[in-house]
Amino acid sequence: MADHSGPKKKRKVLLVGWDAADWKVISPMLDAGKMPVLESLIEGGVMGKLATLTPVLSPMLWTSIATGKRPYKHGIHGFVEPDPKKGGIRPITNLSRKTKAIWNILGQEGLKSNVIGWWPSHPAEPINGVMVSNHYQQVRGDSPDKWPLLKGTIHPSELASRIARFRVHPKEIEPSQIVPFVPRAAEIDHDKDERCWKIAKLLSECAGVHACSTAVMQNEEWDFMAIYHDAVDHFCHGFMKFHPPRQEHVSEQDFELYKDVVDGIYQFHDMMLGTLLKLVDEDTTVIVMSDHGFHPDHLRPKEIPQEPNGPAIEHSHLGIFVASGPGIKKDATVFGANLLDITPTLLTLFELPVGEDMDGRVLTEIWENPPEVKTIPSWEEVEGDDGRHPPHFQFDPADDQELLKQLVDLGYVEDPEDDQKMAGKNALRELQFNLARSYVDGARHGDSIPILEELVEDWPMEHRFLNQLAFSYLAVNRVEDARRMVEKIFEVKAILQKELEEEIPRLTKELKGKSEEEVCEEVKAELKAVREKYKSVTAPQNFLLGCLLIAENEPKKALEVLNQISPEAWGNADLPVRIGHLYLSLDKPKEAERCFNKALEIDPQSSRAYLALMQLMLEQNRYKEAAEYGFSSIGLQYFSPMSHFLLGKALMGLRLYDQAAEAFEVTLVQNPNFPEACLYLAELYETFLRKPKKGDEYRRRASRLRGESAEQKVEQVVERALEEVSILERPEVPGDWAEDKIITVVSGLPRSGTSLMMQMLDAGGMVCFTDQIREADGNNPRGYFELESVKELPRDASVLDEAGGKVVKIVAPIIPKLPEKDGVHYRVVFMERDLDEVLASQARMLSRLGKDDRKADSVRMKRSYQKMIAAVNDVLKEREIPVIAISYADTVARPEETIDRLQQFCGAKLSESAMRKTIDPTLYRERKS
């Protein structure tokens, strides 16, 4: 940067956007010294990966960057929109944006902004400063001398003629300027191969934006300068297929000719950045970023889906972020940044409050001394001239055909020339679909469902809508509706299969007698559309079906279905991660680990795969490996409360208590409603860090989050790397069940309070089915209330023939063996007790029986009991057996609450006084202090 002398100037911010720039391309170029300007910026500032949003479509993303809000808030949902004046469609404009952008906010505060080429920024807004819209550089006409500037391209309009002259026409690009991109350009027959002409066109547009930017920077006042370049994205869509290493489907000749194009455009951007940095002073903060990445490796797709926005499959979910300037850390890395964080961070740079309705956060970690973050409810409520278009503003789009043609050539939209009315309808359809996907990305599945249901009704054969609706149903646990969608998808598949089978013989007959070359071309052209449609339906079919079977609690069937998908079809890491979790549910950790590692082979930047491996290592008490995987996951996706929580458990297992506490604290920053994190912190501060007051604060917070009174202590001690499992309650008993056909089962782990519950129900007036064979003793002075023959289940189902209308004690290990009998129903009262107390009580009982000759491994016993409870959960859920969970400790402490719950669950008026008399607190002997 230039070193300007004289009095200190007020801080400025230069934001440079490189659409689709990816660290996977940049990092080896930095190592080779090919991007020295960016390297110097990184050394003098911070760098990191920038997570994108879904759908990964640039107009939506750059508007989110400029507003700090998700698309369902800001209103930009695609590449094109219906044209209200001419009919048909037009490239997306900023007229659909519903919220203020950063330049509108700054303008209200008296700060000047210059915005060049932002997508979308046409027609130029009347901001406090200069705006040059994204239509500025678009080539129109065959001659540089006859190149009209569209009305509305530049604000203020009096600058239009002066700024227009900085545009660059493709015919002004010299052959020598193409050589750095294509060193062997002289060997190409440019009449047959027009790819060098494409390079010239894209390069001219890029150079035009750069020339305009430098002119405005030098000749117009500004506090905030935003420059957007789309060239990296467009060059990559055209030439990434030729980037090293060579893919099998790319010819040697094409590879040798065009392998340097992508590196060339990155180097060109580095040169442009160097010029920009010479035009700013030391008080300027410089940010370079991208909205998403672009796969340069084995994740490059071989084919582009033949559907709207199909080329977006080439985008990756991590872009770049670099920041340098006064007060910014030097040579540091920032983790977990998201493109939604850019506007909140910009506002903080200008010492302005952040809107509480913005979805991003301030990247305070980039500062050496993090500033105070101020907030305001919403900038939308701040009145005054903000430089936006007036309501109901319209403009004459004149001739948008060149920009529209470029979007068609890139494959983002269909050619609208044949049917303008249908083009408009299709555009509206895609805008609605993208809006639904944005809701899904923001975890607002309920908002996506009505939109998707309407799309499915209007377009019943469109697999994308059917698939997304099925997944949205699953996300809100509408499993039956998801099953209905899956069945519709199978119907569509059958229809397309029949269509494909009919097309082949028809075309064969029609093309009979034509030359082989003609046949090949016509067959390819006519069959490709049908085959693509059939392929697009069948590809995600097994994956969706597998997810449905998981939701239907059919893990084995789900595994069979998902394993039918060939590894070659695993286009991303999500599939093997899901299969791995299925293996875990089936207690097959080795197979799970293999799947998680396979996910990392597919995508080494999969934070979900690292998170899954961390969970697996914790299951096996392999704390060191769990922590390593945890740090890797967080490095890729910092905003992940569960990742920080599990990392805290791993660090606790390693006895790194201070670091563990820090991890749990971050968990609560990211998700304040996380009671388990509070409990771990309470245990850490009370037991290990010797800060009992702080520990008590977290226990009280956990109590509040769990809906308990502040006075009630949480009696759960957090064990290293162990996660407590509780019974999932289903307290509703169908009203049409006859009482004499209901078997009330009292269950729980051995020594969890089942005998006490039997005594209470017996005293309350219910009939207990017992045989009195096992007599009272020192372990149970008031009796066991057991039925010895229950141990014979399931070999002898007749054991329960006489149990209808009665209460029977069946401990947890036998619950999965409950016989299914016609006309007989079960309801379960499950006793819960702290596992430490259960194990202590069992040890004391064995001691009294003279059987304590060897010590059991308490950690292993806990894990076994947790798996047992999980198995009981699965059986009760699968068979839809009503169940309530009763705490032994709470029953002793507050019997009236337990009695009230029992009366509601059993539908009977019980004798409360008699039930209370059965409770003897002195028999609660192995209780925790």
Short mmCIF file of C-alpha atoms in Angstrom, two decimals, residues 491-824:
data_model
loop_
_atom_site.label_atom_id
_atom_site.label_comp_id
_atom_site.label_asym_id
_atom_site.label_seq_id
_atom_site.Cartn_x
_atom_site.Cartn_y
_atom_site.Cartn_z
CA GLU A 491 -44.30 -43.21 -10.18
CA VAL A 492 -42.38 -40.53 -12.09
CA LYS A 493 -39.47 -42.92 -12.49
CA ALA A 494 -41.77 -45.57 -13.99
CA ILE A 495 -43.25 -43.06 -16.43
CA LEU A 496 -39.83 -41.88 -17.58
CA GLN A 497 -38.59 -45.47 -17.85
CA LYS A 498 -41.50 -46.28 -20.15
CA GLU A 499 -40.85 -43.11 -22.17
CA LEU A 500 -37.20 -44.06 -22.55
CA GLU A 501 -38.06 -47.58 -23.66
CA GLU A 502 -40.48 -46.22 -26.29
CA GLU A 503 -38.10 -43.56 -27.62
CA ILE A 504 -35.31 -45.93 -28.64
CA PRO A 505 -37.28 -48.08 -31.14
CA ARG A 506 -39.16 -45.03 -32.47
CA LEU A 507 -35.96 -43.16 -33.24
CA THR A 508 -34.36 -46.26 -34.69
CA LYS A 509 -37.27 -46.56 -37.14
CA GLU A 510 -37.28 -42.87 -38.06
CA LEU A 511 -33.54 -42.73 -38.66
CA LYS A 512 -33.38 -45.85 -40.80
CA GLY A 513 -31.49 -45.20 -44.03
CA LYS A 514 -29.62 -42.14 -42.76
CA SER A 515 -25.85 -41.96 -42.56
CA GLU A 516 -24.10 -43.13 -39.41
CA GLU A 517 -22.96 -39.59 -38.63
CA GLU A 518 -26.51 -38.20 -39.02
CA VAL A 519 -27.94 -41.01 -36.88
CA CYS A 520 -25.41 -40.43 -34.12
CA GLU A 521 -26.05 -36.70 -33.97
CA GLU A 522 -29.84 -36.95 -34.02
CA VAL A 523 -30.03 -39.86 -31.60
CA LYS A 524 -27.77 -38.03 -29.19
CA ALA A 525 -29.82 -34.86 -29.46
CA GLU A 526 -33.26 -36.47 -29.00
CA LEU A 527 -32.42 -39.14 -26.44
CA LYS A 528 -30.23 -36.97 -24.23
CA ALA A 529 -33.14 -35.04 -22.74
CA VAL A 530 -35.09 -38.18 -21.80
CA ARG A 531 -32.02 -39.95 -20.44
CA GLU A 532 -31.04 -36.90 -18.39
CA LYS A 533 -34.54 -36.69 -16.91
CA TYR A 534 -34.53 -40.39 -16.05
CA LYS A 535 -31.05 -40.17 -14.57
CA SER A 536 -31.93 -37.09 -12.51
CA VAL A 537 -34.82 -38.96 -10.89
CA THR A 538 -33.02 -42.23 -10.20
CA ALA A 539 -29.77 -40.71 -8.90
CA PRO A 540 -31.14 -39.32 -5.60
CA GLN A 541 -33.89 -41.95 -5.27
CA ASN A 542 -32.06 -44.49 -3.10
CA PHE A 543 -30.54 -41.77 -0.96
CA LEU A 544 -33.95 -40.26 -0.22
CA LEU A 545 -35.47 -43.69 0.39
CA GLY A 546 -32.65 -44.52 2.80
CA CYS A 547 -33.29 -41.29 4.74
CA LEU A 548 -37.00 -42.13 4.86
CA LEU A 549 -36.31 -45.61 6.24
CA ILE A 550 -34.09 -44.07 8.91
CA ALA A 551 -36.99 -41.83 9.93
CA GLU A 552 -39.26 -44.89 9.95
CA ASN A 553 -36.83 -46.56 12.38
CA GLU A 554 -35.76 -49.18 9.86
CA PRO A 555 -31.94 -48.91 10.04
CA LYS A 556 -31.25 -52.33 8.51
CA LYS A 557 -33.50 -51.68 5.52
CA ALA A 558 -32.04 -48.19 5.17
CA LEU A 559 -28.55 -49.65 5.09
CA GLU A 560 -29.53 -52.14 2.39
CA VAL A 561 -30.94 -49.34 0.24
CA LEU A 562 -28.05 -46.92 0.71
CA ASN A 563 -25.48 -49.62 0.01
CA GLN A 564 -27.08 -50.11 -3.41
CA ILE A 565 -25.64 -46.73 -4.39
CA SER A 566 -22.29 -47.35 -6.02
CA PRO A 567 -19.28 -45.55 -4.49
CA GLU A 568 -18.69 -43.96 -7.90
CA ALA A 569 -22.02 -42.16 -7.53
CA TRP A 570 -21.00 -40.60 -4.21
CA GLY A 571 -20.67 -37.06 -5.48
CA ASN A 572 -20.25 -35.56 -2.02
CA ALA A 573 -19.39 -36.59 1.52
CA ASP A 574 -22.95 -36.50 2.85
CA LEU A 575 -23.88 -40.01 1.73
CA PRO A 576 -21.05 -41.97 3.39
CA VAL A 577 -21.50 -39.91 6.58
CA ARG A 578 -25.16 -40.92 6.75
CA ILE A 579 -24.31 -44.55 6.06
CA GLY A 580 -21.67 -44.38 8.78
CA HIS A 581 -24.22 -43.17 11.32
CA LEU A 582 -26.45 -46.08 10.32
CA TYR A 583 -23.63 -48.50 11.06
CA LEU A 584 -23.20 -46.86 14.46
CA SER A 585 -26.88 -47.40 15.23
CA LEU A 586 -26.35 -51.08 14.38
CA ASP A 587 -23.31 -51.21 16.72
CA LYS A 588 -20.81 -51.64 13.90
CA PRO A 589 -18.12 -49.04 14.71
CA LYS A 590 -15.48 -50.37 12.30
CA GLU A 591 -17.82 -50.07 9.33
CA ALA A 592 -18.86 -46.61 10.52
CA GLU A 593 -15.26 -45.45 10.71
CA ARG A 594 -14.61 -46.76 7.20
CA CYS A 595 -17.54 -44.70 5.88
CA PHE A 596 -16.47 -41.53 7.66
CA ASN A 597 -12.95 -41.86 6.26
CA LYS A 598 -14.42 -42.49 2.82
CA ALA A 599 -16.26 -39.19 3.17
CA LEU A 600 -12.96 -37.43 3.78
CA GLU A 601 -11.44 -39.10 0.72
CA ILE A 602 -14.28 -37.62 -1.32
CA ASP A 603 -14.08 -34.19 0.29
CA PRO A 604 -11.19 -33.43 2.69
CA GLN A 605 -13.07 -30.26 3.69
CA SER A 606 -16.15 -32.05 5.01
CA SER A 607 -16.71 -30.71 8.52
CA ARG A 608 -19.54 -33.22 8.97
CA ALA A 609 -17.18 -36.13 8.39
CA TYR A 610 -14.75 -34.83 11.01
CA LEU A 611 -17.63 -34.29 13.43
CA ALA A 612 -18.82 -37.86 12.88
CA LEU A 613 -15.32 -39.22 13.53
CA MET A 614 -15.11 -37.18 16.71
CA GLN A 615 -18.38 -38.72 17.91
CA LEU A 616 -17.11 -42.20 17.08
CA MET A 617 -13.82 -41.67 18.93
CA LEU A 618 -15.73 -40.46 22.00
CA GLU A 619 -17.85 -43.60 21.89
CA GLN A 620 -14.61 -45.58 22.17
CA ASN A 621 -13.03 -43.28 24.78
CA ARG A 622 -10.27 -42.39 22.30
CA TYR A 623 -10.08 -38.82 23.54
CA LYS A 624 -6.88 -37.70 21.81
CA GLU A 625 -8.14 -38.67 18.37
CA ALA A 626 -11.56 -37.23 19.17
CA ALA A 627 -9.99 -33.87 20.01
CA GLU A 628 -7.90 -33.88 16.81
CA TYR A 629 -11.00 -34.55 14.68
CA GLY A 630 -12.87 -31.90 16.65
CA PHE A 631 -10.31 -29.21 15.91
CA SER A 632 -10.42 -30.16 12.22
CA SER A 633 -14.22 -29.91 12.14
CA ILE A 634 -14.28 -26.53 13.85
CA GLY A 635 -11.52 -25.22 11.60
CA LEU A 636 -13.77 -25.83 8.63
CA GLN A 637 -17.10 -24.84 10.19
CA TYR A 638 -16.62 -22.74 13.30
CA PHE A 639 -20.32 -22.08 13.88
CA SER A 640 -21.29 -25.54 15.10
CA PRO A 641 -22.45 -25.76 18.72
CA MET A 642 -22.36 -29.56 18.68
CA SER A 643 -18.75 -29.60 17.45
CA HIS A 644 -17.64 -27.37 20.31
CA PHE A 645 -19.67 -29.39 22.82
CA LEU A 646 -18.16 -32.72 21.78
CA LEU A 647 -14.70 -31.16 21.66
CA GLY A 648 -15.23 -30.09 25.26
CA LYS A 649 -16.03 -33.69 26.21
CA ALA A 650 -12.88 -34.91 24.47
CA LEU A 651 -10.70 -32.32 26.21
CA MET A 652 -12.30 -33.25 29.51
CA GLY A 653 -11.31 -36.85 28.86
CA LEU A 654 -7.75 -35.65 28.30
CA ARG A 655 -7.92 -33.79 31.64
CA LEU A 656 -7.41 -30.46 29.85
CA TYR A 657 -10.01 -28.83 32.02
CA ASP A 658 -9.37 -25.16 31.17
CA GLN A 659 -9.59 -25.85 27.44
CA ALA A 660 -12.66 -28.01 27.94
CA ALA A 661 -14.39 -25.18 29.80
CA GLU A 662 -13.54 -22.81 26.94
CA ALA A 663 -15.09 -25.22 24.42
CA PHE A 664 -18.31 -25.49 26.45
CA GLU A 665 -18.40 -21.69 26.82
CA VAL A 666 -18.23 -21.30 23.02
CA THR A 667 -21.04 -23.85 22.74
CA LEU A 668 -23.26 -21.62 24.86
CA VAL A 669 -22.28 -18.49 22.91
CA GLN A 670 -23.40 -20.18 19.70
CA ASN A 671 -26.45 -21.86 21.26
CA PRO A 672 -27.51 -20.33 24.61
CA ASN A 673 -30.20 -23.02 25.00
CA PHE A 674 -27.86 -25.97 25.57
CA PRO A 675 -28.43 -27.32 29.12
CA GLU A 676 -25.97 -30.20 28.74
CA ALA A 677 -23.13 -27.72 28.14
CA CYS A 678 -24.17 -25.92 31.35
CA LEU A 679 -24.01 -29.19 33.29
CA TYR A 680 -20.54 -30.01 32.02
CA LEU A 681 -19.38 -26.51 32.93
CA ALA A 682 -20.92 -26.85 36.39
CA GLU A 683 -19.00 -30.09 36.97
CA LEU A 684 -15.77 -28.58 35.65
CA TYR A 685 -15.92 -25.46 37.78
CA GLU A 686 -17.08 -27.27 40.93
CA THR A 687 -14.82 -30.32 40.79
CA PHE A 688 -11.74 -29.48 38.76
CA LEU A 689 -11.33 -25.70 38.45
CA ARG A 690 -12.33 -24.93 42.05
CA LYS A 691 -14.80 -22.19 41.23
CA PRO A 692 -17.92 -23.45 43.04
CA LYS A 693 -19.88 -20.21 42.67
CA LYS A 694 -19.47 -20.26 38.92
CA GLY A 695 -20.39 -23.95 38.87
CA ASP A 696 -23.56 -23.22 40.81
CA GLU A 697 -24.48 -20.49 38.32
CA TYR A 698 -24.31 -23.00 35.48
CA ARG A 699 -26.35 -25.57 37.41
CA ARG A 700 -29.04 -22.97 37.96
CA ARG A 701 -28.90 -22.03 34.29
CA ALA A 702 -29.29 -25.69 33.32
CA SER A 703 -32.28 -25.93 35.65
CA ARG A 704 -33.93 -22.92 34.03
CA LEU A 705 -33.31 -24.31 30.54
CA ARG A 706 -34.84 -27.62 31.55
CA GLY A 707 -37.92 -25.88 32.92
CA GLU A 708 -37.15 -26.68 36.57
CA SER A 709 -37.20 -24.26 39.52
CA ALA A 710 -33.96 -22.50 40.36
CA GLU A 711 -33.88 -24.19 43.77
CA GLN A 712 -33.83 -27.70 42.32
CA LYS A 713 -30.29 -28.97 41.97
CA VAL A 714 -29.39 -31.05 38.98
CA GLU A 715 -28.19 -34.33 40.51
CA GLN A 716 -26.42 -35.54 37.39
CA VAL A 717 -22.63 -35.76 37.54
CA VAL A 718 -21.09 -35.41 34.13
CA GLU A 719 -18.79 -38.34 33.38
CA ARG A 720 -15.96 -37.94 30.89
CA ALA A 721 -17.03 -38.73 27.36
CA LEU A 722 -20.31 -40.34 28.47
CA GLU A 723 -23.69 -39.12 27.34
CA GLU A 724 -26.73 -39.94 29.47
CA VAL A 725 -29.62 -41.67 27.71
CA SER A 726 -33.19 -41.13 28.87
CA ILE A 727 -36.46 -42.79 27.99
CA LEU A 728 -38.48 -40.85 25.41
CA GLU A 729 -41.95 -40.43 26.86
CA ARG A 730 -45.23 -41.15 25.06
CA PRO A 731 -47.76 -40.60 27.86
CA GLU A 732 -50.95 -40.76 25.75
CA VAL A 733 -52.86 -44.03 26.25
CA PRO A 734 -55.56 -44.59 23.57
CA GLY A 735 -58.99 -44.04 25.05
CA ASP A 736 -60.52 -47.07 23.32
CA TRP A 737 -58.32 -49.60 25.14
CA ALA A 738 -60.25 -51.77 27.60
CA GLU A 739 -58.67 -51.67 31.06
CA ASP A 740 -58.85 -55.45 31.46
CA LYS A 741 -56.77 -55.81 28.29
CA ILE A 742 -53.98 -53.45 29.43
CA ILE A 743 -50.88 -54.84 31.12
CA THR A 744 -49.18 -52.12 33.14
CA VAL A 745 -45.44 -52.83 33.13
CA VAL A 746 -43.14 -51.38 35.77
CA SER A 747 -39.63 -51.42 34.36
CA GLY A 748 -36.17 -49.96 34.78
CA LEU A 749 -32.60 -51.02 35.40
CA PRO A 750 -31.97 -53.37 38.34
CA ARG A 751 -31.88 -51.28 41.56
CA SER A 752 -33.53 -48.24 39.94
CA GLY A 753 -36.64 -48.21 42.18
CA THR A 754 -38.92 -50.70 40.46
CA SER A 755 -39.81 -52.42 43.74
CA LEU A 756 -40.80 -49.10 45.29
CA MET A 757 -43.04 -48.34 42.30
CA MET A 758 -44.74 -51.74 42.58
CA GLN A 759 -45.36 -51.07 46.29
CA MET A 760 -46.84 -47.63 45.51
CA LEU A 761 -49.21 -48.94 42.81
CA ASP A 762 -50.26 -51.85 45.04
CA ALA A 763 -50.97 -49.48 47.93
CA GLY A 764 -52.79 -47.11 45.59
CA GLY A 765 -55.33 -49.76 44.67
CA MET A 766 -54.04 -51.37 41.49
CA VAL A 767 -53.77 -55.17 41.27
CA CYS A 768 -50.17 -56.39 41.11
CA PHE A 769 -49.37 -59.66 39.35
CA THR A 770 -46.75 -61.27 41.63
CA ASP A 771 -45.95 -64.70 43.07
CA GLN A 772 -44.18 -63.68 46.36
CA ILE A 773 -41.49 -66.31 45.70
CA ARG A 774 -38.70 -63.83 46.35
CA GLU A 775 -38.98 -62.75 49.94
CA ALA A 776 -38.08 -59.43 51.50
CA ASP A 777 -34.51 -59.06 52.72
CA GLY A 778 -31.96 -56.42 53.71
CA ASN A 779 -31.76 -55.16 50.13
CA ASN A 780 -35.54 -54.74 49.82
CA PRO A 781 -37.02 -54.77 53.35
CA ARG A 782 -40.56 -54.24 52.00
CA GLY A 783 -40.42 -56.90 49.31
CA TYR A 784 -39.60 -57.28 45.63
CA PHE A 785 -43.12 -57.68 44.15
CA GLU A 786 -41.79 -59.89 41.35
CA LEU A 787 -43.11 -62.64 39.12
CA GLU A 788 -40.38 -65.29 38.81
CA SER A 789 -41.74 -66.74 35.55
CA VAL A 790 -41.22 -63.37 33.74
CA LYS A 791 -37.64 -64.52 33.23
CA GLU A 792 -38.99 -67.14 30.81
CA LEU A 793 -40.07 -64.52 28.27
CA PRO A 794 -40.15 -64.81 25.29
CA ARG A 795 -39.79 -68.58 25.31
CA ASP A 796 -43.10 -68.83 27.17
CA ALA A 797 -45.55 -66.09 26.17
CA SER A 798 -48.26 -67.66 28.34
CA VAL A 799 -46.54 -66.15 31.39
CA LEU A 800 -48.62 -63.01 30.85
CA ASP A 801 -51.92 -64.70 30.00
CA GLU A 802 -53.39 -63.69 33.35
CA ALA A 803 -51.78 -60.24 33.50
CA GLY A 804 -54.54 -58.26 31.76
CA GLY A 805 -55.73 -55.37 33.93
CA LYS A 806 -52.84 -55.88 36.35
CA VAL A 807 -49.37 -54.50 37.09
CA VAL A 808 -46.31 -56.63 36.47
CA LYS A 809 -42.63 -55.91 37.12
CA ILE A 810 -40.39 -56.57 34.08
CA VAL A 811 -36.83 -55.18 34.24
CA ALA A 812 -35.34 -53.35 31.27
CA PRO A 813 -33.29 -56.23 29.78
CA ILE A 814 -36.51 -58.21 29.23
CA ILE A 815 -38.58 -55.38 27.68
CA PRO A 816 -37.43 -56.14 24.10
CA LYS A 817 -38.84 -59.67 24.64
CA LEU A 818 -42.40 -58.58 25.44
CA PRO A 819 -44.71 -60.95 23.52
CA GLU A 820 -47.14 -59.49 21.02
CA LYS A 821 -50.62 -60.83 21.79
CA ASP A 822 -53.83 -60.05 19.92
CA GLY A 823 -56.09 -57.69 21.83
CA VAL A 824 -53.51 -57.15 24.58
#
